[in-house]
mmCIF file of C-alpha atoms in Angstrom:
data_model
loop_
_atom_site.group_PDB
_atom_site.id
_atom_site.type_symbol
_atom_site.label_atom_id
_atom_site.label_comp_id
_atom_site.label_asym_id
_atom_site.label_seq_id
_atom_site.Cartn_x
_atom_site.Cartn_y
_atom_site.Cartn_z
ATOM 1 C CA SER G 821 86.860 11.182 51.505
ATOM 2 C CA HIS G 822 84.021 9.516 53.159
ATOM 3 C CA ARG G 823 80.871 8.587 51.194
ATOM 4 C CA LYS G 824 77.457 8.262 52.798
ATOM 5 C CA LYS G 825 75.427 5.247 51.757
ATOM 6 C CA MET G 826 71.965 6.009 50.276
ATOM 7 C CA THR G 827 68.972 4.334 51.906
ATOM 8 C CA SER G 828 67.051 1.864 49.769
ATOM 9 C CA SER G 829 63.826 3.920 49.984
ATOM 10 C CA ARG G 830 65.689 7.040 48.821
ATOM 11 C CA SER G 831 67.259 5.127 45.955
ATOM 12 C CA GLY G 832 63.863 3.664 44.926
ATOM 13 C CA HIS G 833 62.314 7.110 44.957
ATOM 14 C CA LEU G 834 65.057 8.552 42.722
ATOM 15 C CA MET G 835 64.774 5.614 40.350
ATOM 16 C CA SER G 836 60.994 6.113 39.882
ATOM 17 C CA LEU G 837 61.551 9.859 39.283
ATOM 18 C CA MET G 838 64.123 9.081 36.574
ATOM 19 C CA LEU G 839 61.732 6.625 34.917
ATOM 20 C CA LEU G 840 58.929 9.227 34.901
ATOM 21 C CA ILE G 841 61.220 11.863 33.349
ATOM 22 C CA THR G 842 62.444 9.391 30.723
ATOM 23 C CA HIS G 843 58.874 8.359 29.925
ATOM 24 C CA ASP G 844 57.776 11.989 29.428
ATOM 25 C CA LEU G 845 60.786 12.711 27.212
ATOM 26 C CA LEU G 846 60.087 9.667 25.047
ATOM 27 C CA GLU G 847 56.412 10.646 24.695
ATOM 28 C CA GLU G 848 57.317 14.190 23.632
ATOM 29 C CA GLU G 849 59.779 12.805 21.093
ATOM 30 C CA ALA G 850 57.132 10.448 19.668
ATOM 31 C CA VAL G 851 54.685 13.356 19.267
ATOM 32 C CA ARG G 852 57.405 15.446 17.503
ATOM 33 C CA GLU G 853 58.299 12.557 15.200
ATOM 34 C CA LYS G 854 54.631 11.999 14.305
ATOM 35 C CA ALA G 855 54.161 15.689 13.531
ATOM 36 C CA ALA G 856 57.362 15.718 11.425
ATOM 37 C CA TYR G 857 56.229 12.597 9.535
ATOM 38 C CA ILE G 858 52.794 14.132 8.803
ATOM 39 C CA GLU G 859 54.449 17.364 7.694
ATOM 40 C CA ASP G 860 56.855 15.525 5.384
ATOM 41 C CA ASN G 861 54.508 12.941 3.951
ATOM 42 C CA CYS G 862 51.008 14.433 4.136
ATOM 43 C CA SER G 863 50.272 17.648 2.352
ATOM 44 C CA ALA G 864 48.269 20.083 4.454
ATOM 45 C CA PRO G 865 45.248 20.100 2.088
ATOM 46 C CA GLY G 866 45.173 16.266 2.122
ATOM 47 C CA TYR G 867 45.265 16.199 5.909
ATOM 48 C CA GLU G 868 42.493 18.793 6.150
ATOM 49 C CA MET G 869 40.474 16.788 3.668
ATOM 50 C CA LEU G 870 40.872 13.647 5.799
ATOM 51 C CA LYS G 871 39.724 15.595 8.836
ATOM 52 C CA LYS G 872 36.623 16.851 6.986
ATOM 53 C CA LEU G 873 35.911 13.359 5.663
ATOM 54 C CA SER G 874 36.055 11.966 9.167
ATOM 55 C CA GLN G 875 33.588 14.596 10.416
ATOM 56 C CA THR G 876 31.259 13.932 7.466
ATOM 57 C CA ILE G 877 31.348 10.189 8.145
ATOM 58 C CA ASP G 878 30.355 10.819 11.771
ATOM 59 C CA LYS G 879 27.464 13.051 10.684
ATOM 60 C CA VAL G 880 26.228 10.550 8.075
ATOM 61 C CA ASP G 881 26.389 7.753 10.642
ATOM 62 C CA GLU G 882 24.195 9.790 12.994
ATOM 63 C CA GLU G 883 21.677 10.513 10.226
ATOM 64 C CA ARG G 884 21.623 6.833 9.204
ATOM 65 C CA TYR G 885 20.915 5.834 12.799
ATOM 66 C CA ASP G 886 18.037 8.351 12.996
ATOM 67 C CA ALA G 887 16.622 7.130 9.670
ATOM 68 C CA GLU G 888 16.779 3.493 10.825
ATOM 69 C CA ALA G 889 14.933 4.430 14.023
ATOM 70 C CA LYS G 890 12.198 6.179 11.974
ATOM 71 C CA VAL G 891 11.874 3.178 9.647
ATOM 72 C CA LYS G 892 11.512 0.795 12.609
ATOM 73 C CA LYS G 893 8.843 3.036 14.164
ATOM 74 C CA THR G 894 6.928 3.252 10.855
ATOM 75 C CA GLU G 895 7.144 -0.518 10.335
ATOM 76 C CA LYS G 896 5.672 -1.047 13.808
ATOM 77 C CA GLU G 897 2.821 1.361 13.023
ATOM 78 C CA ILE G 898 2.144 -0.520 9.762
ATOM 79 C CA GLU G 899 2.037 -3.833 11.652
ATOM 80 C CA ASP G 900 -0.393 -2.357 14.206
ATOM 81 C CA LEU G 901 -2.651 -1.080 11.414
ATOM 82 C CA LYS G 902 -2.569 -4.486 9.663
ATOM 83 C CA MET G 903 -3.651 -6.117 12.934
ATOM 84 C CA LYS G 904 -6.512 -3.624 13.277
ATOM 85 C CA VAL G 905 -7.654 -4.375 9.703
ATOM 86 C CA ILE G 906 -7.643 -8.126 10.431
ATOM 87 C CA GLU G 907 -9.548 -7.458 13.664
ATOM 88 C CA VAL G 908 -12.188 -5.368 11.862
ATOM 89 C CA GLN G 909 -12.546 -7.979 9.098
ATOM 90 C CA GLY G 910 -13.108 -10.624 11.778
ATOM 91 C CA ILE G 911 -16.186 -8.813 13.097
ATOM 92 C CA LYS G 912 -19.074 -10.056 10.930
ATOM 93 C CA LYS G 913 -21.403 -7.372 9.703
ATOM 94 C CA PRO G 914 -25.129 -8.164 9.975
ATOM 95 C CA ALA G 915 -26.824 -8.724 6.615
ATOM 96 C CA LEU G 916 -28.835 -5.656 5.637
ATOM 97 C CA LYS G 917 -32.586 -6.285 5.351
ATOM 98 C CA LYS G 918 -34.342 -5.045 2.232
ATOM 99 C CA VAL G 919 -36.923 -2.469 3.211
ATOM 100 C CA ARG G 920 -39.542 -1.145 0.845
ATOM 101 C CA MET G 921 -39.810 2.569 1.341
ATOM 102 C CA SER G 922 -41.797 5.202 -0.476
ATOM 103 C CA ALA G 923 -40.031 8.187 -1.956
ATOM 104 C CA ASP G 924 -41.719 10.405 0.657
ATOM 105 C CA ALA G 925 -40.465 8.187 3.483
ATOM 106 C CA MET G 926 -36.960 8.279 1.981
ATOM 107 C CA LEU G 927 -37.026 12.067 1.817
ATOM 108 C CA ALA G 928 -38.255 12.239 5.405
ATOM 109 C CA ALA G 929 -35.433 9.895 6.472
ATOM 110 C CA LEU G 930 -32.798 11.910 4.586
ATOM 111 C CA LEU G 931 -34.005 15.444 5.280
ATOM 112 C CA GLY G 932 -35.765 14.908 8.593
ATOM 113 C CA THR G 933 -39.426 15.605 9.309
ATOM 114 C CA LYS G 934 -38.899 19.396 9.073
ATOM 115 C CA HIS G 935 -38.889 19.339 5.268
ATOM 116 C CA LYS G 936 -42.253 18.278 3.894
ATOM 117 C CA ALA G 937 -41.731 17.551 0.239
ATOM 118 C CA SER G 938 -43.882 15.394 -1.979
ATOM 119 C CA MET G 939 -42.055 13.062 -4.323
ATOM 120 C CA ASP G 940 -45.116 11.579 -6.012
ATOM 121 C CA PHE G 941 -43.890 12.465 -9.500
ATOM 122 C CA ARG G 942 -46.195 10.088 -11.408
ATOM 123 C CA ALA G 943 -49.320 11.547 -9.832
ATOM 124 C CA ASN G 944 -48.106 15.064 -10.590
ATOM 125 C CA LEU G 945 -47.330 14.117 -14.181
ATOM 126 C CA LYS G 946 -50.796 12.541 -14.625
ATOM 127 C CA GLU G 947 -52.449 15.641 -13.222
ATOM 128 C CA VAL G 948 -50.542 17.841 -15.659
ATOM 129 C CA LYS G 949 -51.521 15.583 -18.577
ATOM 130 C CA LYS G 950 -55.181 15.659 -17.534
ATOM 131 C CA GLU G 951 -55.188 19.449 -17.356
ATOM 132 C CA VAL G 952 -53.585 19.708 -20.790
ATOM 133 C CA LYS G 953 -56.183 17.318 -22.301
ATOM 134 C CA GLU G 954 -59.111 19.188 -20.766
ATOM 135 C CA GLU G 955 -57.856 22.494 -22.136
ATOM 136 C CA GLU G 956 -57.557 21.011 -25.640
ATOM 137 C CA GLU G 957 -61.081 19.546 -25.538
ATOM 138 C CA VAL G 958 -62.791 22.557 -23.953
ATOM 139 C CA GLY G 959 -61.326 25.334 -26.063
ATOM 140 C CA ASP G 960 -63.318 28.377 -24.910
ATOM 141 C CA TRP G 961 -63.852 28.546 -21.167
ATOM 142 C CA ARG G 962 -67.002 30.652 -21.510
ATOM 143 C CA LYS G 963 -68.692 27.921 -23.513
ATOM 144 C CA ASN G 964 -67.804 25.421 -20.737
ATOM 145 C CA VAL G 965 -69.358 27.684 -18.073
ATOM 146 C CA ASP G 966 -72.551 28.038 -20.142
ATOM 147 C CA GLU G 967 -72.851 24.254 -20.550
ATOM 148 C CA GLN G 968 -72.578 23.689 -16.807
ATOM 149 C CA ALA G 969 -75.121 26.381 -15.903
ATOM 150 C CA GLY G 970 -78.521 25.227 -14.707
ATOM 151 C CA MET G 971 -79.708 21.706 -13.886
ATOM 152 C CA ASP G 972 -78.993 20.291 -17.368
ATOM 153 C CA GLY G 973 -75.335 21.309 -17.160
ATOM 154 C CA ARG G 974 -74.858 19.785 -13.728
ATOM 155 C CA LYS G 975 -76.599 16.613 -14.841
ATOM 156 C CA LYS G 976 -74.313 16.324 -17.904
ATOM 157 C CA LYS G 977 -71.218 16.849 -15.719
ATOM 158 C CA PHE G 978 -72.423 14.148 -13.281
ATOM 159 C CA GLU G 979 -73.103 11.681 -16.124
ATOM 160 C CA SER G 980 -69.743 12.325 -17.857
ATOM 161 C CA THR G 981 -67.753 11.465 -14.711
#
């Protein structure tokens, strides 16, 4: 019988197809072997635990990254504030002048001119003392009025002051 010779392009094409099929078969076998190995040597709970651990590690890594970012931001803010403090300390404050001010002037400065309040305590205290003394000396007010009546009384009052 007569055989037809295959063209080189046809033969190359078939060869690449066979290689692809072989590759796929080998890959499938590797996956099956891996699964069989895990099944034989790794208990299901252990494998699940590894999976969970892996997920937890990923989550913790994310949180650590976020925390580091926050720390860096806070450190920068602290540095900025330190610079501001140094800046403020650099500005010299003018020395305050001592100003003598009466109590009334102080009240006016604190409360504004609306509130008129007298703070002259000493004068008020003296006045109270005077009044108390006079009452003790005079005794009966009617007697005092009689003494001051007429020219003699007025003269006495003028002389006593």
